[in-house]
Structures are given as structure tokens and as C-alpha cells.
mmCIF file of C-alpha atoms and ligand atoms in Angstrom:
data_model
loop_
_atom_site.group_PDB
_atom_site.id
_atom_site.type_symbol
_atom_site.label_atom_id
_atom_site.label_comp_id
_atom_site.label_asym_id
_atom_site.label_seq_id
_atom_site.Cartn_x
_atom_site.Cartn_y
_atom_site.Cartn_z
ATOM 1 C CA MET A 623 88.254 134.091 90.176
ATOM 2 C CA SER A 624 90.778 135.098 88.102
ATOM 3 C CA ALA A 625 94.287 133.127 87.750
ATOM 4 C CA HIS A 626 97.757 134.016 86.130
ATOM 5 C CA ILE A 627 99.263 131.182 84.155
ATOM 6 C CA PRO A 628 102.658 131.194 84.116
ATOM 7 C CA SER A 629 102.886 128.645 81.282
ATOM 8 C CA THR A 630 100.931 130.197 78.749
ATOM 9 C CA ASN A 631 101.782 134.034 79.387
ATOM 10 C CA GLN A 632 97.995 134.888 79.552
ATOM 11 C CA CYS A 633 95.724 135.748 82.136
ATOM 12 C CA ARG A 634 92.455 133.661 82.000
ATOM 13 C CA ILE A 635 89.149 133.862 83.746
ATOM 14 C CA ILE A 636 88.439 130.507 85.100
ATOM 15 C CA ASN A 637 85.479 129.339 87.026
ATOM 16 C CA PHE A 638 85.361 126.108 89.007
ATOM 17 C CA PRO A 639 82.636 124.377 90.800
ATOM 18 C CA GLN A 640 82.611 124.436 94.458
ATOM 19 C CA ARG A 641 83.720 121.165 94.542
ATOM 20 C CA GLN A 642 87.061 121.044 96.783
ATOM 21 C CA ARG A 643 87.866 119.213 99.726
ATOM 22 C CA ILE A 644 89.209 121.597 102.527
ATOM 23 C CA GLY A 645 91.279 120.168 104.862
ATOM 24 C CA SER A 646 90.593 121.092 108.473
ATOM 25 C CA ASN A 647 94.203 122.930 108.305
ATOM 26 C CA GLY A 648 92.612 125.257 105.474
ATOM 27 C CA PHE A 649 94.390 123.561 102.686
ATOM 28 C CA CYS A 650 92.782 122.298 99.601
ATOM 29 C CA ARG A 651 94.119 119.268 97.248
ATOM 30 C CA VAL A 652 93.657 120.005 93.810
ATOM 31 C CA THR A 653 91.064 117.860 91.778
ATOM 32 C CA LYS A 654 90.085 117.514 88.203
ATOM 33 C CA TYR A 655 87.433 120.442 89.044
ATOM 34 C CA ARG A 656 90.131 122.668 90.483
ATOM 35 C CA PRO A 657 93.542 121.681 88.671
ATOM 36 C CA CYS A 658 96.634 122.885 89.756
ATOM 37 C CA ARG A 659 97.211 126.377 88.626
ATOM 38 C CA VAL A 660 100.756 126.001 88.327
ATOM 39 C CA CYS A 661 101.176 122.625 86.134
ATOM 40 C CA ARG A 662 97.104 122.373 85.139
ATOM 41 C CA LYS A 663 97.274 118.857 86.735
ATOM 42 C CA PRO A 664 94.486 117.562 88.681
ATOM 43 C CA ASP A 665 96.933 115.910 91.437
ATOM 44 C CA TRP A 666 100.117 116.389 93.159
ATOM 45 C CA TYR A 667 99.136 118.852 95.771
ATOM 46 C CA GLY A 668 96.821 121.667 96.760
ATOM 47 C CA PHE A 669 96.299 125.388 97.496
ATOM 48 C CA THR A 670 95.092 127.326 100.537
ATOM 49 C CA ALA A 671 91.256 127.739 101.066
ATOM 50 C CA ASP A 672 91.727 131.431 100.039
ATOM 51 C CA GLU A 673 93.337 130.965 96.704
ATOM 52 C CA GLN A 674 96.466 132.840 97.138
ATOM 53 C CA THR A 675 98.924 130.082 97.589
ATOM 54 C CA SER A 676 99.196 126.717 95.488
ATOM 55 C CA ILE A 677 102.166 124.218 95.995
ATOM 56 C CA CYS A 678 102.837 122.191 92.912
ATOM 57 C CA MET A 679 105.400 119.246 93.086
ATOM 58 C CA ARG A 680 105.799 119.335 89.473
ATOM 59 C CA VAL A 681 107.015 123.121 88.550
ATOM 60 C CA SER A 682 109.640 124.767 90.587
ATOM 61 C CA ASP A 683 110.731 127.550 88.112
ATOM 62 C CA GLY A 684 109.401 130.856 89.690
ATOM 63 C CA SER A 685 108.391 129.358 92.878
ATOM 64 C CA GLN A 686 108.858 131.633 95.998
ATOM 65 C CA GLY A 687 109.919 129.063 98.437
ATOM 66 C CA THR A 688 109.744 125.054 99.313
ATOM 67 C CA SER A 689 106.904 123.757 101.796
ATOM 68 C CA ARG A 690 107.993 121.133 104.272
ATOM 69 C CA ASN A 691 107.444 118.246 102.076
ATOM 70 C CA GLY A 692 109.770 119.722 99.244
ATOM 71 C CA GLY A 693 106.799 121.145 97.282
ATOM 72 C CA ASN A 694 107.186 124.502 95.510
ATOM 73 C CA ILE A 695 105.239 127.428 96.761
ATOM 74 C CA PHE A 696 103.915 130.061 94.656
ATOM 75 C CA HIS A 697 102.170 133.202 95.591
ATOM 76 C CA HIS A 698 99.701 134.206 93.137
ATOM 77 C CA ASN A 699 99.425 137.893 93.771
ATOM 78 C CA ARG A 700 103.045 137.946 92.893
ATOM 79 C CA LEU A 701 103.145 134.986 90.545
ATOM 80 C CA PHE A 702 103.930 137.338 87.479
ATOM 81 C CA LEU A 703 106.276 139.298 88.482
ATOM 82 C CA VAL A 704 108.553 136.436 89.497
ATOM 83 C CA ALA A 705 107.603 133.656 87.058
ATOM 84 C CA ASN A 706 109.626 133.468 83.689
ATOM 85 C CA PRO A 707 107.049 131.437 81.198
ATOM 86 C CA ARG A 708 110.148 130.920 78.737
ATOM 87 C CA ILE A 709 112.021 128.616 81.562
ATOM 88 C CA ASN A 710 109.122 126.605 82.793
ATOM 89 C CA ARG A 711 109.877 122.939 82.251
ATOM 90 C CA LYS A 712 108.564 119.801 84.058
ATOM 91 C CA GLN A 713 110.548 118.384 86.846
ATOM 92 C CA ALA A 714 110.911 115.534 88.628
ATOM 93 C CA PRO A 715 109.326 116.067 92.238
ATOM 94 C CA PRO A 716 111.562 115.364 95.216
ATOM 95 C CA PRO A 717 110.842 111.956 96.589
ATOM 96 C CA ILE A 718 108.734 111.787 99.489
ATOM 97 C CA GLU A 719 109.837 111.814 103.069
ATOM 98 C CA ILE A 720 109.856 108.925 105.363
ATOM 99 C CA ALA A 721 107.222 109.366 108.210
ATOM 100 C CA PRO A 722 109.074 109.600 111.964
ATOM 101 C CA ILE A 723 109.356 106.354 113.520
ATOM 102 C CA GLU A 724 106.317 106.316 115.904
ATOM 103 C CA ILE A 725 104.025 106.981 112.669
ATOM 104 C CA ARG A 726 105.772 104.099 111.006
ATOM 105 C CA ASN A 727 105.303 101.931 113.976
ATOM 106 C CA ALA A 728 101.924 102.657 114.951
ATOM 107 C CA VAL A 729 100.701 101.985 111.098
ATOM 108 C CA TYR A 730 102.413 98.661 110.967
ATOM 109 C CA GLU A 731 101.153 98.020 114.132
ATOM 110 C CA GLU A 732 97.509 98.117 113.284
ATOM 111 C CA LEU A 733 98.244 96.956 109.480
ATOM 112 C CA ILE A 734 99.148 93.518 111.142
ATOM 113 C CA ARG A 735 96.432 94.064 114.153
ATOM 114 C CA ARG A 736 93.833 94.645 111.101
ATOM 115 C CA SER A 737 95.365 91.978 108.506
ATOM 116 C CA PRO A 738 97.160 89.076 110.584
ATOM 117 C CA ALA A 739 98.586 86.430 108.714
ATOM 118 C CA PHE A 740 96.340 84.232 110.868
ATOM 119 C CA LYS A 741 93.721 85.208 108.657
ATOM 120 C CA TYR A 742 95.193 83.349 105.785
ATOM 121 C CA TYR A 743 95.983 80.032 108.059
ATOM 122 C CA SER A 744 95.810 77.431 105.190
ATOM 123 C CA GLU A 745 97.736 79.571 102.521
ATOM 124 C CA LEU A 746 100.519 81.201 105.063
ATOM 125 C CA ILE A 747 100.833 79.114 107.821
ATOM 126 C CA ASP A 748 100.090 75.587 107.748
ATOM 127 C CA GLY A 749 100.326 75.174 104.076
ATOM 128 C CA PRO A 750 103.738 73.818 102.170
ATOM 129 C CA GLY A 751 106.256 76.178 102.531
ATOM 130 C CA GLY A 752 104.070 77.987 105.199
ATOM 131 C CA LEU A 753 105.454 79.389 108.419
ATOM 132 C CA LEU A 754 105.230 76.289 110.661
ATOM 133 C CA SER A 755 107.106 74.639 108.006
ATOM 134 C CA ARG A 756 109.753 76.957 108.727
ATOM 135 C CA GLY A 757 110.250 76.253 111.943
ATOM 136 C CA LEU A 758 108.256 79.192 113.467
ATOM 137 C CA ARG A 759 105.706 78.825 116.117
ATOM 138 C CA GLU A 760 102.149 80.221 116.601
ATOM 139 C CA ARG A 761 103.069 82.884 119.166
ATOM 140 C CA GLU A 762 105.898 84.302 116.771
ATOM 141 C CA ILE A 763 103.218 83.838 113.854
ATOM 142 C CA GLN A 764 101.180 86.363 115.547
ATOM 143 C CA ASN A 765 103.902 89.033 114.940
ATOM 144 C CA CYS A 766 103.425 88.928 111.416
ATOM 145 C CA GLY A 767 100.906 90.327 109.015
ATOM 146 C CA ALA A 768 99.361 89.732 105.653
ATOM 147 C CA LEU A 769 98.703 91.998 102.621
ATOM 148 C CA PRO A 770 95.690 91.028 100.669
ATOM 149 C CA LEU A 771 95.648 89.592 97.253
ATOM 150 C CA THR A 772 93.707 92.124 95.553
ATOM 151 C CA HIS A 773 94.796 95.080 94.742
ATOM 152 C CA LYS A 774 91.600 96.471 95.409
ATOM 153 C CA GLU A 775 91.338 95.255 99.015
ATOM 154 C CA ARG A 776 94.685 96.474 99.950
ATOM 155 C CA ALA A 777 93.298 99.921 98.607
ATOM 156 C CA SER A 778 90.767 99.816 101.250
ATOM 157 C CA LEU A 779 93.201 98.479 103.822
ATOM 158 C CA ALA A 780 95.432 101.464 103.111
ATOM 159 C CA ARG A 781 91.983 103.989 103.209
ATOM 160 C CA THR A 782 91.541 102.782 106.678
ATOM 161 C CA LEU A 783 94.870 102.816 108.090
ATOM 162 C CA ASN A 784 95.089 106.778 106.657
ATOM 163 C CA LYS A 785 91.865 107.308 108.856
ATOM 164 C CA PHE A 786 93.739 105.415 111.835
ATOM 165 C CA VAL A 787 96.483 108.000 111.622
ATOM 166 C CA LYS A 788 93.998 110.742 111.418
ATOM 167 C CA VAL A 789 92.719 110.124 114.797
ATOM 168 C CA ARG A 790 95.565 109.090 116.338
ATOM 169 C CA PHE A 791 98.047 111.732 114.954
ATOM 170 C CA PRO A 792 95.898 114.556 114.437
ATOM 171 C CA GLU A 793 98.338 117.272 114.723
ATOM 172 C CA TYR A 794 100.688 115.051 112.605
ATOM 173 C CA VAL A 795 98.178 115.083 109.695
ATOM 174 C CA ILE A 796 97.422 118.946 109.850
ATOM 175 C CA ARG A 797 100.986 119.736 109.551
ATOM 176 C CA ASN A 798 101.465 117.620 106.490
ATOM 177 C CA ILE A 799 99.989 118.086 103.229
ATOM 178 C CA ASN A 800 99.880 114.478 101.963
ATOM 179 C CA PRO A 801 97.431 112.013 103.679
ATOM 180 C CA GLY A 802 98.607 110.715 106.400
ATOM 181 C CA VAL A 803 99.506 107.610 105.822
ATOM 182 C CA ILE A 804 101.709 108.699 102.852
ATOM 183 C CA GLY A 805 105.375 108.389 104.046
ATOM 184 C CA VAL A 806 105.252 105.141 105.743
ATOM 185 C CA PRO A 807 107.107 102.953 103.259
ATOM 186 C CA GLY A 808 104.501 100.996 100.968
ATOM 187 C CA PHE A 809 101.823 103.462 100.958
ATOM 188 C CA TRP A 810 101.580 105.960 97.935
ATOM 189 C CA GLN A 811 99.190 107.813 95.984
ATOM 190 C CA GLY A 812 97.348 107.255 93.024
ATOM 191 C CA GLU A 813 96.960 110.185 90.270
ATOM 192 C CA THR A 814 93.420 110.582 91.717
ATOM 193 C CA GLY A 815 94.794 110.916 95.100
ATOM 194 C CA ASN A 816 93.789 107.630 96.492
ATOM 195 C CA VAL A 817 96.066 105.933 98.985
ATOM 196 C CA GLN A 818 97.184 102.864 97.954
ATOM 197 C CA LEU A 819 99.100 99.975 99.399
ATOM 198 C CA TRP A 820 102.018 97.933 97.606
ATOM 199 C CA GLN A 821 102.050 97.453 93.988
ATOM 200 C CA PRO A 822 98.991 97.866 91.771
ATOM 201 C CA ARG A 823 98.301 94.521 90.762
ATOM 202 C CA ASP A 824 96.469 90.818 91.949
ATOM 203 C CA TYR A 825 98.184 87.949 93.438
ATOM 204 C CA ASN A 826 97.255 84.457 93.646
ATOM 205 C CA MET A 827 98.500 84.313 97.425
ATOM 206 C CA PRO A 828 98.472 86.676 100.364
ATOM 207 C CA LEU A 829 101.533 88.356 100.962
ATOM 208 C CA LEU A 830 103.376 87.450 104.254
ATOM 209 C CA VAL A 831 104.153 90.708 106.192
ATOM 210 C CA MET A 832 107.374 90.431 108.233
ATOM 211 C CA PRO A 833 108.106 93.693 110.775
ATOM 212 C CA TYR A 834 111.415 95.100 111.083
ATOM 213 C CA ARG A 835 111.873 96.446 114.200
ATOM 214 C CA ASP A 836 114.361 98.982 115.790
ATOM 215 C CA ASN A 837 116.675 98.788 119.022
ATOM 216 C CA GLN A 838 113.293 99.775 120.888
ATOM 217 C CA GLY A 839 110.951 97.252 119.388
ATOM 218 C CA ARG A 840 109.357 99.702 117.431
ATOM 219 C CA ILE A 841 108.519 98.641 113.812
ATOM 220 C CA GLN A 842 110.861 100.673 111.467
ATOM 221 C CA ALA A 843 109.854 98.968 108.255
ATOM 222 C CA CYS A 844 108.709 95.523 107.109
ATOM 223 C CA GLN A 845 109.635 92.936 104.559
ATOM 224 C CA LEU A 846 107.168 90.915 102.123
ATOM 225 C CA ARG A 847 107.394 87.304 101.291
ATOM 226 C CA LEU A 848 105.798 86.680 97.874
ATOM 227 C CA HIS A 849 104.523 83.026 97.171
ATOM 228 C CA ARG A 850 106.500 81.313 94.617
ATOM 229 C CA ASN A 851 103.365 81.017 92.289
ATOM 230 C CA ASP A 852 103.385 84.947 92.324
ATOM 231 C CA LEU A 853 106.823 85.419 91.659
ATOM 232 C CA ARG A 854 107.671 86.825 88.102
ATOM 233 C CA PRO A 855 110.682 86.152 86.413
ATOM 234 C CA SER A 856 113.662 87.938 87.987
ATOM 235 C CA GLU A 857 111.318 88.927 90.733
ATOM 236 C CA LYS A 858 112.524 88.175 94.558
ATOM 237 C CA LYS A 859 110.576 86.713 97.145
ATOM 238 C CA TYR A 860 111.630 88.674 99.994
ATOM 239 C CA ARG A 861 111.124 92.133 99.245
ATOM 240 C CA TRP A 862 111.005 95.104 101.144
ATOM 241 C CA LEU A 863 107.049 96.878 101.765
ATOM 242 C CA ALA A 864 107.975 100.268 99.905
ATOM 243 C CA CYS A 865 106.560 102.330 97.269
ATOM 244 C CA PRO A 866 106.580 100.955 93.859
ATOM 245 C CA PHE A 867 106.768 104.105 92.382
ATOM 246 C CA GLU A 868 109.470 106.862 92.716
ATOM 247 C CA PHE A 869 108.342 110.001 94.290
ATOM 248 C CA ARG A 870 104.973 108.951 95.060
ATOM 249 C CA GLY A 871 105.708 107.486 98.762
ATOM 250 C CA ALA A 872 108.407 106.594 100.638
ATOM 251 C CA ASN A 873 111.488 104.398 100.070
ATOM 252 C CA SER A 874 112.149 101.881 103.454
ATOM 253 C CA GLY A 875 115.664 101.743 103.365
ATOM 254 C CA THR A 876 117.256 98.561 104.452
ATOM 255 C CA PRO A 877 117.255 98.757 108.281
ATOM 256 C CA ILE A 878 118.285 95.937 110.653
ATOM 257 C CA HIS A 879 115.861 94.107 112.598
ATOM 258 C CA PHE A 880 116.418 93.657 116.155
ATOM 259 C CA THR A 881 115.095 90.516 117.971
ATOM 260 C CA PHE A 882 115.939 91.819 121.271
ATOM 261 C CA LYS A 883 116.442 95.488 122.932
ATOM 262 C CA PRO A 884 120.364 96.280 123.063
ATOM 263 C CA ALA A 885 119.809 98.454 126.200
ATOM 264 C CA THR A 886 118.204 95.209 128.308
ATOM 265 C CA LEU A 887 120.736 92.634 126.941
ATOM 266 C CA PRO A 888 122.924 91.132 129.905
ATOM 267 C CA PRO A 889 126.856 92.021 129.782
ATOM 268 C CA GLY A 890 128.711 89.358 127.915
ATOM 269 C CA GLN A 891 125.392 88.083 126.168
ATOM 270 C CA THR A 892 126.109 86.575 122.658
ATOM 271 C CA VAL A 893 124.672 88.398 119.931
ATOM 272 C CA ILE A 894 123.886 86.862 116.302
ATOM 273 C CA ILE A 895 123.592 88.627 113.215
ATOM 274 C CA THR A 896 121.753 86.591 110.552
ATOM 275 C CA GLU A 897 120.187 87.135 107.095
ATOM 276 C CA GLY A 898 116.382 87.711 107.050
ATOM 277 C CA ALA A 899 113.927 88.483 109.826
ATOM 278 C CA LEU A 900 112.548 84.851 110.092
ATOM 279 C CA LYS A 901 115.989 83.220 110.496
ATOM 280 C CA ALA A 902 116.615 85.938 113.044
ATOM 281 C CA GLN A 903 113.315 85.038 115.108
ATOM 282 C CA ILE A 904 114.423 81.435 114.706
ATOM 283 C CA SER A 905 118.230 81.415 115.904
ATOM 284 C CA CYS A 906 117.267 84.368 118.621
ATOM 285 C CA ARG A 907 114.686 81.500 120.047
ATOM 286 C CA SER A 908 117.436 78.649 119.677
ATOM 287 C CA GLN A 909 120.019 80.858 121.508
ATOM 288 C CA THR A 910 117.802 81.402 124.177
ATOM 289 C CA GLU A 911 116.615 77.935 124.706
ATOM 290 C CA SER A 912 120.200 76.599 124.608
ATOM 291 C CA ALA A 913 120.674 79.279 127.509
ATOM 292 C CA ARG A 914 118.220 78.493 129.259
ATOM 293 C CA TYR A 915 119.273 74.688 128.866
ATOM 294 C CA ARG A 916 122.493 75.655 129.968
ATOM 295 C CA HIS A 917 121.304 77.369 133.246
ATOM 296 C CA GLN A 918 119.096 74.030 134.087
ATOM 297 C CA ARG A 919 121.775 71.738 134.139
ATOM 298 C CA SER A 920 124.451 74.177 136.149
HETATM 299 ZN ZN1 ZN B 1605 101.062 121.464 89.875
#
């Protein structure tokens, strides 16, 4: 096969071994064996199975359009006519778009199901500073998850959740050129294309995952609570579960957590706005209890 390389202004003949991963939608990811024809790098997107079209996240000059995820589309039969090698330059790729709420909710629910806070009982729940000492009840702790200590275990969880998206939302995965779990804040793609979860470092203690639900009860984002032994200088104890690298995964934003569904709230009911999901859970419960108490007395 032959390829025109816009950055060198030469025509080269390149033979690649047939080690391409062809997606079910006919889209292949670039690899070190078959790098991007536009920027020559082994990652950050791919090409159609017929090799006629590449999508590159790095180079935009000379592209013939923008893909759904913001990648630059190059049709190789026309590449030479439109690309000017002198103005080619590296450009920061656009940030990854956040996944729809249905996908985020399903992935986070599955994360909490597979890696619940209860798995780390002594570290997160009944230890000093654990959730029970914060006044939470076991039933409420069931809503929380935990991220494993090691980078490797989190990567394994990311792979499992990526497969989960493939099975649960096949049409979404086919439409998207990123792996399914990319776009859910907290997940990102490493240099080799492997999916990752949270920061690439190991911790002493598991990280508590607190779901932030929207006004319909769906998990829209999560917050992490780091153990004090893991806090580096100037690091905050509570963090949003979001991609640690700009342009490699989606940002969570800073949504509001609802402990109730506004649509089912009785008229005249008091709503308390507080800081932090844990505090909200506790003050929500004491509010319900005082309401119940008043009811019993009347
Ligand atoms: Zn490229």
C-alpha cells in the first residue's frame, strides 16, 4: 500500500504487518505497527478498514472535516491536493466530550457493584475516620464504591467496565471511535490505547467513591475521598473522579448531588443545601427523621 505523508512532502511506500484491530464498525485503531498516516504517532485514533480515511487528533491543517469526537478527518486520495506541509503543526486535540447520562450512570453503578466500599471494611468503614465514625449507616454505605489501591488493579477494573459498556450499549460503542468507557469522567486512554481509571500512581489505602446523583436519581459524577496517609502536600482530601490528563478523558464538571427526587417532593417540604455528598446524606436522613418524629407526636 502507498501513503502520502503531508509532513514530509514525499510519497513513501510503506508495508505494515497485518496486525490491525478492526472494530465492528470497520474502524481500526492506529498502533505502533500501523501508526497514524498524518502525524506518524502510534496512538490517538485510527483509520477506516479500507485505509482511505484517517482520523487524527493531533494535526488539523489540511483536514477535510471534523469527526463526532472532534478528530480531524483526512481522505487520503485527496490528501495531497489540500494539505500544505509548510503549515502543518502540532495542535492540542480537543477535550473528550462527556458521555451521556445513561452511560455514566450505568458505568458508575457497575463500578460500585463490582468494587463496593464494603470490600474494604477495615480501611474505609469501621476504621478510624471511617464512614461509620462519620455517622453513616451500613445501608447508606452500600451506595458507595471504592477504587483499588494500585494503578494496575484500577486499569483492570477500567477494562472490565469498558467491556460492560460494549455489551450493554453496543450501538453507542459502534457510533463512537473511542473505547466505550472513555467519556465517562475518571476514565482515560494511555499512550498504548489501554483504558485507565484515575491517576497512574499507587496508594496506601483504597479511595472512597461517593456517587453524585441528578434530580432523577442517576449517578452523573462521583467524588473521591482520599485517605490522609495518601495526601500529598497541597492535595485535597475530596476530589472529583475525573480524567487526570487534559485531552485524554472527560471532565466531570461540578454537579449538584440530589438526595431526593424534586418531582416527588411534597409541596412545602424543606430542602437543605449543604456542602459535600456525605454531609448531604446525613443531614437528609436527620431531616426525614425529625419529620417522622413530628408526625408521630401529632
Ligand atoms: Zn495522527
